[in-house]
Each structure stands twice: as C-alpha cells, then as structure tokens.
Tab-separated table of C-alpha atoms in Angstrom:
chain	number	residue	atom	x	y	z
F	81	MET	CA	-26.658	-33.777	-65.292
F	82	ALA	CA	-26.345	-35.704	-62.202
F	83	TYR	CA	-30.794	-36.572	-61.679
F	84	GLU	CA	-29.824	-38.457	-59.072
F	85	SER	CA	-29.760	-35.883	-55.842
F	86	TYR	CA	-33.203	-33.886	-57.631
F	87	VAL	CA	-35.941	-33.531	-55.830
F	88	PRO	CA	-39.795	-32.289	-56.862
F	89	VAL	CA	-41.974	-29.976	-55.132
F	90	VAL	CA	-45.266	-29.647	-56.886
F	91	GLY	CA	-46.952	-26.946	-55.915
F	92	ILE	CA	-49.656	-24.224	-57.671
F	93	ILE	CA	-47.793	-21.266	-59.123
F	94	GLN	CA	-48.610	-18.423	-57.313
F	95	SER	CA	-47.001	-15.541	-59.114
F	96	ILE	CA	-43.946	-14.925	-61.446
F	97	SER	CA	-41.530	-12.080	-61.037
F	98	ASP	CA	-38.301	-11.046	-62.355
F	99	MET	CA	-35.105	-11.530	-59.920
F	100	ASP	CA	-33.992	-7.282	-59.188
F	101	GLY	CA	-33.982	-6.086	-62.955
F	102	ASP	CA	-32.667	-9.230	-64.262
F	103	CYS	CA	-35.760	-9.888	-67.164
F	104	CYS	CA	-33.211	-13.868	-68.353
F	105	THR	CA	-34.175	-14.471	-64.560
F	106	GLN	CA	-37.665	-15.532	-62.701
F	107	LYS	CA	-38.075	-16.152	-58.719
F	108	VAL	CA	-41.578	-18.823	-59.392
F	109	THR	CA	-43.445	-18.910	-56.289
F	110	LEU	CA	-45.025	-21.673	-55.459
F	111	GLN	CA	-48.491	-23.004	-53.096
F	112	THR	CA	-47.767	-26.905	-52.093
F	113	ASN	CA	-49.320	-28.621	-49.766
F	114	SER	CA	-46.445	-27.881	-46.960
F	115	GLY	CA	-47.128	-23.841	-47.481
F	116	ILE	CA	-44.897	-20.960	-49.955
F	117	VAL	CA	-41.722	-22.616	-51.782
F	118	ASN	CA	-39.366	-20.154	-54.648
F	119	PHE	CA	-37.525	-21.217	-56.926
F	120	ILE	CA	-35.443	-18.977	-59.100
F	121	VAL	CA	-35.718	-20.155	-62.696
F	122	SER	CA	-32.409	-19.199	-64.756
F	123	PRO	CA	-31.828	-19.924	-68.019
F	124	ASP	CA	-29.960	-23.226	-66.781
F	125	THR	CA	-33.505	-24.405	-66.046
F	126	VAL	CA	-34.590	-26.831	-68.215
F	127	ILE	CA	-38.264	-26.505	-68.358
F	128	VAL	CA	-39.567	-29.778	-70.032
F	129	GLU	CA	-41.922	-29.190	-73.031
F	130	CYS	CA	-40.372	-25.544	-73.688
F	131	ILE	CA	-43.933	-24.803	-71.893
F	132	ARG	CA	-44.782	-21.543	-70.916
F	133	LEU	CA	-45.196	-20.665	-67.354
F	134	SER	CA	-48.152	-18.917	-65.727
F	135	ARG	CA	-49.847	-18.492	-62.720
F	136	GLY	CA	-52.117	-21.276	-61.531
F	137	MET	CA	-50.177	-24.229	-63.552
F	138	ARG	CA	-49.920	-26.772	-60.914
F	139	VAL	CA	-46.090	-28.051	-61.603
F	140	ALA	CA	-42.887	-30.001	-60.170
F	141	ALA	CA	-40.604	-28.126	-60.057
F	142	PHE	CA	-36.774	-30.205	-59.314
F	143	TYR	CA	-34.152	-28.594	-57.308
F	144	ASP	CA	-30.266	-30.197	-56.653
F	145	SER	CA	-30.145	-31.323	-53.279
F	146	SER	CA	-26.306	-31.619	-53.314
F	147	LEU	CA	-25.880	-27.305	-53.899
F	148	PRO	CA	-26.425	-25.228	-50.361
F	149	VAL	CA	-29.147	-22.703	-50.427
F	150	PRO	CA	-30.072	-20.175	-47.850
F	151	LEU	CA	-31.712	-20.752	-44.624
F	152	ILE	CA	-34.440	-18.427	-45.689
F	153	TYR	CA	-37.897	-18.190	-45.059
F	154	PRO	CA	-40.239	-19.234	-47.239
F	155	PRO	CA	-37.153	-21.871	-48.670
F	156	GLN	CA	-36.093	-20.554	-51.679
F	157	TYR	CA	-33.902	-23.296	-54.030
F	158	GLN	CA	-32.250	-22.834	-57.857
F	159	ALA	CA	-34.569	-24.759	-60.261
F	160	GLN	CA	-33.097	-26.824	-61.734
F	161	MET	CA	-36.490	-28.485	-63.903
F	162	MET	CA	-39.820	-27.734	-64.196
F	163	THR	CA	-42.703	-29.405	-65.322
F	164	THR	CA	-46.036	-29.355	-65.719
F	165	LEU	CA	-48.336	-31.626	-64.185
F	166	GLY	CA	-52.276	-32.507	-64.419
F	167	TRP	CA	-54.544	-31.945	-61.770
F	168	ASN	CA	-54.344	-35.712	-60.166
F	169	GLN	CA	-50.965	-36.254	-61.858
F	170	SER	CA	-48.135	-37.736	-60.294
F	171	ILE	CA	-44.643	-37.676	-61.357
F	172	MET	CA	-41.549	-39.819	-60.864
F	173	LEU	CA	-38.022	-38.846	-61.643
F	174	ASN	CA	-35.655	-42.029	-61.061
F	175	TYR	CA	-33.080	-43.908	-62.961
F	176	PHE	CA	-35.038	-47.446	-64.563
F	177	ASP	CA	-33.490	-50.817	-65.667
F	178	GLU	CA	-33.610	-52.876	-68.946
F	179	ASP	CA	-37.164	-53.764	-67.393
F	180	LEU	CA	-38.210	-50.772	-65.459
F	181	LEU	CA	-37.888	-51.056	-62.140
F	182	ALA	CA	-36.431	-47.969	-60.587
F	183	THR	CA	-33.372	-48.603	-58.763
F	184	ASP	CA	-34.985	-48.361	-55.322
F	185	ASN	CA	-37.874	-50.406	-55.924
F	186	SER	CA	-39.876	-47.517	-55.729
F	187	LEU	CA	-42.004	-48.073	-59.084
F	188	LYS	CA	-42.193	-50.669	-62.066
F	189	ILE	CA	-43.176	-48.867	-64.983
F	190	ASN	CA	-45.124	-51.321	-67.943
F	191	LEU	CA	-45.920	-49.758	-71.131
F	192	GLY	CA	-49.084	-49.445	-72.752
F	193	ASP	CA	-50.533	-48.592	-76.270
F	194	THR	CA	-51.158	-45.061	-75.554
F	195	THR	CA	-47.539	-44.628	-73.147
F	196	TYR	CA	-46.287	-42.046	-74.747
F	197	VAL	CA	-42.457	-41.701	-75.009
F	198	THR	CA	-39.780	-38.588	-76.152
F	199	THR	CA	-36.926	-36.849	-75.721
F	200	LEU	CA	-36.804	-34.320	-73.173
F	201	ASN	CA	-36.458	-32.248	-76.532
F	202	GLY	CA	-40.332	-33.231	-76.942
F	203	GLN	CA	-38.642	-35.979	-79.986
F	204	PRO	CA	-40.130	-39.556	-79.985
F	205	TYR	CA	-38.279	-41.918	-78.554
F	206	TYR	CA	-38.508	-45.346	-80.380
F	207	CYS	CA	-36.150	-47.520	-78.601
F	208	ASN	CA	-36.525	-49.367	-74.943
F	209	PRO	CA	-36.429	-46.334	-72.280
F	210	GLY	CA	-35.062	-48.554	-69.743
F	211	GLY	CA	-31.543	-48.580	-68.893
F	212	HIS	CA	-31.719	-44.618	-68.173
F	213	ALA	CA	-32.939	-41.686	-65.973
F	214	LEU	CA	-36.546	-41.202	-66.170
F	215	LEU	CA	-39.088	-39.074	-65.806
F	216	VAL	CA	-42.508	-40.730	-65.569
F	217	TYR	CA	-45.502	-39.184	-65.712
F	218	TYR	CA	-49.161	-40.983	-64.400
F	219	THR	CA	-52.468	-41.217	-62.380
F	220	ASN	CA	-52.752	-44.662	-60.615
F	221	THR	CA	-49.907	-47.608	-59.138
F	222	THR	CA	-50.712	-51.249	-58.086
F	223	ARG	CA	-50.420	-52.013	-54.279
F	224	SER	CA	-48.080	-54.247	-54.921
F	225	ILE	CA	-44.429	-54.300	-53.900
F	226	PRO	CA	-43.172	-52.535	-55.899
F	227	PRO	CA	-46.202	-50.248	-56.924
F	228	GLN	CA	-47.033	-50.581	-60.981
F	229	THR	CA	-48.481	-48.066	-63.235
F	230	THR	CA	-48.729	-47.387	-67.090
F	231	PRO	CA	-47.890	-43.966	-67.573
F	232	GLU	CA	-49.358	-41.772	-69.702
F	233	GLU	CA	-46.154	-40.126	-70.763
F	234	ILE	CA	-42.492	-40.719	-70.140
F	235	VAL	CA	-38.971	-38.075	-70.690
F	236	VAL	CA	-36.374	-40.279	-71.622
F	237	LEU	CA	-33.400	-38.015	-70.047
F	238	CYS	CA	-30.663	-39.058	-72.586
F	239	LYS	CA	-26.729	-39.530	-71.471
C-alpha cells in the first residue's frame, strides 16, 4: 500500500448503513469538527485490529488523496483504513526513519516501557519499528521542534 497519500479524518460515527442492498459494503457517516463526512467501507478496507465499528465510536478514517472523489455534499470517500481512537488520543500515519523521526519532521517517537508495538494484524512486533510506515497513537507531545511523544501504541505497517 502507498501510505504517503493517505489522509486521516477523525470523527464520531453517527450511522452505519448498507450500500443499496450490498451487505458487503457499508456507508459510515462521521461527525467531524468540520461537519458530516461519509466513508464507504468495502471488503478491501483495512480495519485495524478488526474492531467492530458501531455508532458513537471515535474513529480515524483514512482515504487516499490520489484517488478521484465525487464532488458532492457531504463529502464521500472510499475508506482505505479505519481505526478506533480514545477520546483524547491523536493519530499519525507516516514513514519513520531508524531514529523514529517522521520523514516530514512532524513527530519524533520515544519508545517507552508501556509502548505497545504490533503489526497490522495485531501480532507483537519485537524489532525496532524504525524504517517503516507507522500508525502512531499518542496523547501528549512536547513543544519542541520536532514535537516528541512516547506513544501508547504503534502499529507497524510492514511492506
């Protein structure tokens, strides 16, 4: 997958419905800070840790900004990946080098004893997560440049 063009949208699930009788594809409506956004969740959408989505959950839905989208309101995107978030949790999807610095210098990761590192399918990851695209779940950052954090969880998106 080409994660470089993935854009996150964070919001609360307002509704989940099937797509015109297609029970394998669903429309998930999110309430975001900017308004309503619809996501199409297909069998190809990656749901991190295979969590069952439900109304009221706070989620981050990622869409591929390199794909065309219909010019409709509310906006509607094909969900490439979705994950649940805690109420005060932030998320970042980026490539991190061996020193755990994001390629755009937007975040530096400090691994802690309580940082849970897994692969996309939920298996423990015992190596250095640097040198991969990482999905980073965190709450606080320093005010330094780049901001630093000790995340609660890291999902390594192995190539």
